[in-house]
Short mmCIF file of C-alpha atoms and ligand atoms in Angstrom, two decimals:
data_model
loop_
_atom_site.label_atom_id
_atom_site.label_comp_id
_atom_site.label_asym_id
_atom_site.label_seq_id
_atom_site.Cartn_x
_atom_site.Cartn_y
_atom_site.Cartn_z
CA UNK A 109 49.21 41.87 2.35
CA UNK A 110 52.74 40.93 4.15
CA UNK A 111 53.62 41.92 6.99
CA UNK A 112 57.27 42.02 8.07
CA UNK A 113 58.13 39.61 10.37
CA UNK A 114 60.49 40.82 13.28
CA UNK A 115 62.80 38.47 14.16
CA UNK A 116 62.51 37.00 18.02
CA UNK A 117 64.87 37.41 20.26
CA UNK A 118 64.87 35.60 23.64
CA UNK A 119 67.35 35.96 25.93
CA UNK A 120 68.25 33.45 28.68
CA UNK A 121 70.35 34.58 31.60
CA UNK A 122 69.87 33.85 35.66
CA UNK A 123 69.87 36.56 38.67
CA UNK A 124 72.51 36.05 40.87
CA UNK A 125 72.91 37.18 44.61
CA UNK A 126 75.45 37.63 47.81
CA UNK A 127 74.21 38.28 50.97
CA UNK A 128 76.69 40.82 51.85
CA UNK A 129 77.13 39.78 55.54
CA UNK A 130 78.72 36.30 54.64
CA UNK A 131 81.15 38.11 52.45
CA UNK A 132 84.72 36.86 52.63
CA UNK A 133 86.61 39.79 52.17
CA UNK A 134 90.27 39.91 51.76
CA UNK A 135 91.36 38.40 48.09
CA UNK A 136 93.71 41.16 46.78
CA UNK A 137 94.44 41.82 43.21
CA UNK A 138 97.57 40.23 41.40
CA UNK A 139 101.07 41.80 42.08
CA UNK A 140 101.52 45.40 40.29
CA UNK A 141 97.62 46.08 39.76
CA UNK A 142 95.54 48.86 41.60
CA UNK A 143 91.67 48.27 42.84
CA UNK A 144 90.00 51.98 42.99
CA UNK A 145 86.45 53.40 42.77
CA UNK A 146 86.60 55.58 39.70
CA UNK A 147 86.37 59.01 40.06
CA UNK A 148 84.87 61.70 38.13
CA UNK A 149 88.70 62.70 36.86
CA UNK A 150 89.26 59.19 35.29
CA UNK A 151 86.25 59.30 33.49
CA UNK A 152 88.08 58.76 30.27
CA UNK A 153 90.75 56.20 31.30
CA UNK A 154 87.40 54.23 32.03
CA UNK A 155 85.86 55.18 28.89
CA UNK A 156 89.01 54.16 26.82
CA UNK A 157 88.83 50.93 28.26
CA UNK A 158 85.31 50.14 27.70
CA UNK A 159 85.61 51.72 24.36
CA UNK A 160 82.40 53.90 24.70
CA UNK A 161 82.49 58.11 24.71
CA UNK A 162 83.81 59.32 27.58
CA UNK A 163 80.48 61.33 28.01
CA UNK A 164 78.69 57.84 28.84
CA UNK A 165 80.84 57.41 31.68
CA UNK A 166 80.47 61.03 32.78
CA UNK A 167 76.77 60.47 32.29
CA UNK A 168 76.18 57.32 34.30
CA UNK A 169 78.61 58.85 37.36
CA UNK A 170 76.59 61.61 37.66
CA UNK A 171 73.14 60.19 37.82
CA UNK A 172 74.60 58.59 40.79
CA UNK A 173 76.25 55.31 39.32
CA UNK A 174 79.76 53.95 40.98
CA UNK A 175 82.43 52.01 39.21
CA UNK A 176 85.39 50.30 40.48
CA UNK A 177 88.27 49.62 38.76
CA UNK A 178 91.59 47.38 38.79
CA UNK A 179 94.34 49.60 37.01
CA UNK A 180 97.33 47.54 35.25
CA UNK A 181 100.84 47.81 36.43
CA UNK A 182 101.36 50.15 32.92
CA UNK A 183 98.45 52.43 34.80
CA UNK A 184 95.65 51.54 32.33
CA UNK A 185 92.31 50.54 33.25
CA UNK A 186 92.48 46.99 32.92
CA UNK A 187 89.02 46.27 34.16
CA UNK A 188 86.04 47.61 35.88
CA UNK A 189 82.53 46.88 37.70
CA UNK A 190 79.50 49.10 37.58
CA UNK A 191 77.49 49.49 40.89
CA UNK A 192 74.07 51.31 41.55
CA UNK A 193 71.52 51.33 44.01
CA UNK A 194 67.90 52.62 43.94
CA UNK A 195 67.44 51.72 40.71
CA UNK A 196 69.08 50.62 37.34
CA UNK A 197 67.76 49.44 33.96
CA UNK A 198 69.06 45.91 32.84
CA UNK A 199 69.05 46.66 29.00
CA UNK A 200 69.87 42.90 28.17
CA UNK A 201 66.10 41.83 29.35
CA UNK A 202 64.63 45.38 28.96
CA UNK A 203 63.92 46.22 32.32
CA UNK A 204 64.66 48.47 35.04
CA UNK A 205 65.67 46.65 38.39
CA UNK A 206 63.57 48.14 41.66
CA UNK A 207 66.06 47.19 44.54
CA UNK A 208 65.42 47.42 47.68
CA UNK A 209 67.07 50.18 50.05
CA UNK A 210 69.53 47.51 51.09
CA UNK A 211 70.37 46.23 47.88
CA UNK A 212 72.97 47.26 45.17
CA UNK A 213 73.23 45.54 41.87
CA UNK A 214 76.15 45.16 39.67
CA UNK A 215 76.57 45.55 35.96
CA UNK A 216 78.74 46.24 32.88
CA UNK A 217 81.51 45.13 33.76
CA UNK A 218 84.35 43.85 31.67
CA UNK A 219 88.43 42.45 31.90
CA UNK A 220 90.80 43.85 28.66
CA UNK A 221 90.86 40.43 26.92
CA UNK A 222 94.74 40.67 27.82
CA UNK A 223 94.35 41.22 31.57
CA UNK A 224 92.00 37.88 31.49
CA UNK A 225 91.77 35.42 33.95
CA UNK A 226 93.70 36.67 36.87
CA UNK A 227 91.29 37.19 38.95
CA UNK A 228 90.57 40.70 38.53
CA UNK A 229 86.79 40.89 37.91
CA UNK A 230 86.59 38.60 41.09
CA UNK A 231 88.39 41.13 43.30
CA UNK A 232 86.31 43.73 41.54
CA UNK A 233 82.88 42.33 42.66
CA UNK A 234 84.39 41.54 46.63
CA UNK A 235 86.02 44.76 46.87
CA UNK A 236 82.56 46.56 45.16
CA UNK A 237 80.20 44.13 47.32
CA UNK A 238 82.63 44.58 50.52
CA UNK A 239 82.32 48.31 50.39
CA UNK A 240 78.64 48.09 49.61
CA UNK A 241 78.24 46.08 53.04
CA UNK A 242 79.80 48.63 55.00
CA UNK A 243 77.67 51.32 53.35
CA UNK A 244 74.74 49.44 54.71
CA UNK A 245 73.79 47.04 52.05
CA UNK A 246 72.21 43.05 52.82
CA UNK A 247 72.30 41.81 49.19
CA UNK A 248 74.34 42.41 45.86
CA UNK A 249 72.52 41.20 42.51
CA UNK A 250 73.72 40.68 39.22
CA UNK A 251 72.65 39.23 35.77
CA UNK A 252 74.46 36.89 33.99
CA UNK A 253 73.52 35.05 30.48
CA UNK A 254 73.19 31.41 30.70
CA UNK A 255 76.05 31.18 28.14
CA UNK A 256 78.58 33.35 30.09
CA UNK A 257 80.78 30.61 32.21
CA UNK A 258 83.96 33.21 32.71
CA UNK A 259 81.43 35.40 34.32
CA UNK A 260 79.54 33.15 36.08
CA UNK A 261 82.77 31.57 37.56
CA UNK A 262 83.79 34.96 38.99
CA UNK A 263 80.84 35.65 40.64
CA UNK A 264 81.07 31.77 42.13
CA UNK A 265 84.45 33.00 43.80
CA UNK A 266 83.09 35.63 44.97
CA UNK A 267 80.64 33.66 46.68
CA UNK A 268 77.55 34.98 44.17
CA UNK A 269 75.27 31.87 43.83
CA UNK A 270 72.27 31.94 40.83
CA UNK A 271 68.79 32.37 42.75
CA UNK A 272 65.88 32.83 39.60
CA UNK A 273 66.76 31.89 36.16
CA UNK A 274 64.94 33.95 33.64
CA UNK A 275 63.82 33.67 29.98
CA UNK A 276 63.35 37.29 28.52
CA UNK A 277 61.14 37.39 24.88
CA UNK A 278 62.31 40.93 23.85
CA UNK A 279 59.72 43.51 22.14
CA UNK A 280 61.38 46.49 21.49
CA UNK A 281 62.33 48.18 24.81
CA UNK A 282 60.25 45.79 26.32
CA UNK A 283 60.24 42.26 27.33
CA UNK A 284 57.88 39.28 28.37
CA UNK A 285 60.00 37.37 31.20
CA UNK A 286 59.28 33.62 32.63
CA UNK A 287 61.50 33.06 35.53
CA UNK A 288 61.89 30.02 37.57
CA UNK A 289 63.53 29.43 40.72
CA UNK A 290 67.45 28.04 40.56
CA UNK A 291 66.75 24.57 43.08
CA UNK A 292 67.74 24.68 46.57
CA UNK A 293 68.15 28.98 45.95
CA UNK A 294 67.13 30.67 49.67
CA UNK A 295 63.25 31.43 49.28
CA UNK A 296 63.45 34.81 50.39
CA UNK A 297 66.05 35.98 47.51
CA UNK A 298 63.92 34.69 45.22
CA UNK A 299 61.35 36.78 46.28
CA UNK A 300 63.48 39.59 46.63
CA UNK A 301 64.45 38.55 42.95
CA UNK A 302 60.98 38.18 41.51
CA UNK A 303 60.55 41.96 42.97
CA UNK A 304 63.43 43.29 41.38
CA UNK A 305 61.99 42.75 37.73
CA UNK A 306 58.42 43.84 38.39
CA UNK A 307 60.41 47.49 38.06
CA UNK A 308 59.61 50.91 40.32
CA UNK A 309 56.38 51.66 38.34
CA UNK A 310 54.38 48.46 38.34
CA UNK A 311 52.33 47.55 41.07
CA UNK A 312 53.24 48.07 44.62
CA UNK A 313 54.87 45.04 46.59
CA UNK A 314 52.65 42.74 48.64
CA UNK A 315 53.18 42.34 52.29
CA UNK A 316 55.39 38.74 51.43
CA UNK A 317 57.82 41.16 49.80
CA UNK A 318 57.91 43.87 52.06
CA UNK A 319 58.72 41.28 54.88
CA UNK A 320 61.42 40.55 53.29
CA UNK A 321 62.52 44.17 53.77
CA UNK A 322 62.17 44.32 57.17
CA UNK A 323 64.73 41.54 57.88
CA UNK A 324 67.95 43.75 57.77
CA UNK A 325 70.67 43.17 59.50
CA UNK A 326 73.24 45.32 61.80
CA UNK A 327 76.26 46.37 59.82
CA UNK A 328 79.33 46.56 61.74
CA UNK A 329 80.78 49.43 62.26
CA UNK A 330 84.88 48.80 62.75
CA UNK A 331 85.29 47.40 59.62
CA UNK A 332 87.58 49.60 57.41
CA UNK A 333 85.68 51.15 54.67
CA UNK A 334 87.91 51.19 51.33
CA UNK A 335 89.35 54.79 50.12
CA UNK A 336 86.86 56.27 47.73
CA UNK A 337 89.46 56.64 44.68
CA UNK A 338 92.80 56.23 44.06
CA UNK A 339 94.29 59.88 45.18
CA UNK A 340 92.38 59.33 48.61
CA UNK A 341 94.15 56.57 49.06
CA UNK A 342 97.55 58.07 47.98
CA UNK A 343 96.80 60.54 50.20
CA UNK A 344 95.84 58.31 52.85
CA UNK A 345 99.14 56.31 52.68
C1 LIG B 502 83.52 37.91 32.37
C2 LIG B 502 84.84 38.68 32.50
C3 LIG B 502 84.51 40.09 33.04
C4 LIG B 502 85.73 37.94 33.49
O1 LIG B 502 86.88 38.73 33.74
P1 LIG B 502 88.23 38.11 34.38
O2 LIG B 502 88.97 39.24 35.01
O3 LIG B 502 88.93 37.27 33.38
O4 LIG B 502 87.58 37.17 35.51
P2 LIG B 502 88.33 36.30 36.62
O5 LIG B 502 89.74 36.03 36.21
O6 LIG B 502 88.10 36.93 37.95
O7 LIG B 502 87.47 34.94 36.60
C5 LIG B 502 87.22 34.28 35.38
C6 LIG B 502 86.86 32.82 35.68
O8 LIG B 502 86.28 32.22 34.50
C7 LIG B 502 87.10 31.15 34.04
N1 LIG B 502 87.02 31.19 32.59
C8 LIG B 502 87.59 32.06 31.75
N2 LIG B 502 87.19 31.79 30.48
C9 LIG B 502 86.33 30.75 30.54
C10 LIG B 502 85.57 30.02 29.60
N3 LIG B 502 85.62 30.30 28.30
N4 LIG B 502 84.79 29.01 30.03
C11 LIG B 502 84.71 28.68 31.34
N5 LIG B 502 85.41 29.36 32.31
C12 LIG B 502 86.21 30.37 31.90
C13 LIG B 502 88.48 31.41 34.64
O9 LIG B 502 89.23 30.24 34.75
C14 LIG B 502 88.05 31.97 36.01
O10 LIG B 502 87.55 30.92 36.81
P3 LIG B 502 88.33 30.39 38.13
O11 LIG B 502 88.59 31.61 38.99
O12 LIG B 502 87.36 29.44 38.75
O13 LIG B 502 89.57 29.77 37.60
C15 LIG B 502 85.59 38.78 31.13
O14 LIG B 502 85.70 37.49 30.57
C16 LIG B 502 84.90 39.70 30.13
O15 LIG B 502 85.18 40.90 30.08
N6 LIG B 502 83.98 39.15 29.32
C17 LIG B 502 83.24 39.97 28.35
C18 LIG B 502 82.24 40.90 29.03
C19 LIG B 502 81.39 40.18 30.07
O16 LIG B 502 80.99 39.05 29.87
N7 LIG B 502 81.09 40.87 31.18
C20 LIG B 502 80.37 40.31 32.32
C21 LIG B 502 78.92 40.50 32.20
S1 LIG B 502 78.07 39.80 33.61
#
């Protein structure tokens, strides 16, 4: 008898973190492009520029999802950052992140390959990860394959440092993950890390990781939150 063997697929990629209250806020977006949350209405300039039905968009924004986008002097989405909180499945390793009530994560994101390298997914994740902070968030995550240097430079610039590096054996919609610590990362991300891909049904954190909870900080309350979407802030001006 033969069985079919499936082929193995292992990814290896590395979660990344800012704590939100060491942010430096303040790099704007090249001359001529917008930075905006999306809103429901411009569901389908996002979709166009992800190239997926604009139902998927629609979809994710109402289950509670956020994205922010940079929009091109020619008023095109040139590109965009997905942010959720609660909880979000991370289909590259095949699980579903359990943050913490003062986390966010960020994901799907992408740069039109002819908007490139100006900066624009960095001012995407500070603007996204500034705006989380004043909505009372300590820590921003995000997953990035070991192979992805463009990315990880970004998130370097925007002061996101690697904290558990992770090798993911996928089995269908599941995985088996070994993680190891990234050297000199702060020991209570990686905890908060090593909690975020045991997922919201597994076992209950211990009292190590719920310590880690407890440590929240004040927010402050005079910095300016950013306008929600682009005609708020038309309207604002
Ligand atoms: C990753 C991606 C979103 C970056 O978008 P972007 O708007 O060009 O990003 P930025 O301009 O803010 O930063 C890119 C950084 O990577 C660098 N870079 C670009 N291509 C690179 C490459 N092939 N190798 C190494 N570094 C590279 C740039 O020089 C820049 O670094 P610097 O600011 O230190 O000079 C974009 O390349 C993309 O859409 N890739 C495909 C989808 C993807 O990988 N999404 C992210 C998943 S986590």
């Amino acid at each position: 008898v033969t069985v079919p063997l499936r082929r193995i697929e292992v990814v290896r990629a590395a979660l990344w973190a800012s704590r939100l209250d060491r942010l430096r806020l303040g790099r704007g977006t090249c001359p001529g492009y917008e930075l905006a949350e999306v809103s429901p209405g411009e569901a389908g300039e996002l979709a166009r520029a992800m190239d997926v039905p604009a139902g998927v968009v629609l979809g994710r924004l109402a289950r509670g999802a956020r994205a922010w986008a940079v929009w091109s002097p020619e008023a095109a989405i040139a590109s965009w950052l997905w942010v959720s909180v609660g909880q979000e499945r991370a289909d590259p390793i095949r699980r579903t992140m359990a943050l913490a009530p003062d986390e966010a994560y960020g994901w799907n994101a992408g740069t039109v390959p002819a908007h490139r390298d100006r900066s624009l997914f960095t001012s995407l994740l500070l603007a996204a990860a500034g705006v989380m902070w004043c909505e009372g968030r300590s820590v921003m995550w995000n997953g990035i394959h070991d192979h992805n240097r463009a990315s990880q430079r970004a998130h370097a610039s925007a002061g996101f440092r690697p904290v558990l590096r992770m090798s993911a054996l996928l089995l269908g919609d599941r995985s088996l993950i070994r993680t190891r610590r990234v050297d000199y990362a702060d020991p209570e991300l990686v905890e908060r890390a090593q909690r975020l891909l045991t997922g919201p049904t597994s076992s209950r954190p211990g009292p190590e990781a719920l310590a880690g909870l407890a440590t929240a900080t004040d927010h402050p309350s005079d910095q300016p939150a950013l306008p929600a979407n682009r005609s708020q802030r038309r309207n604002a001006e």
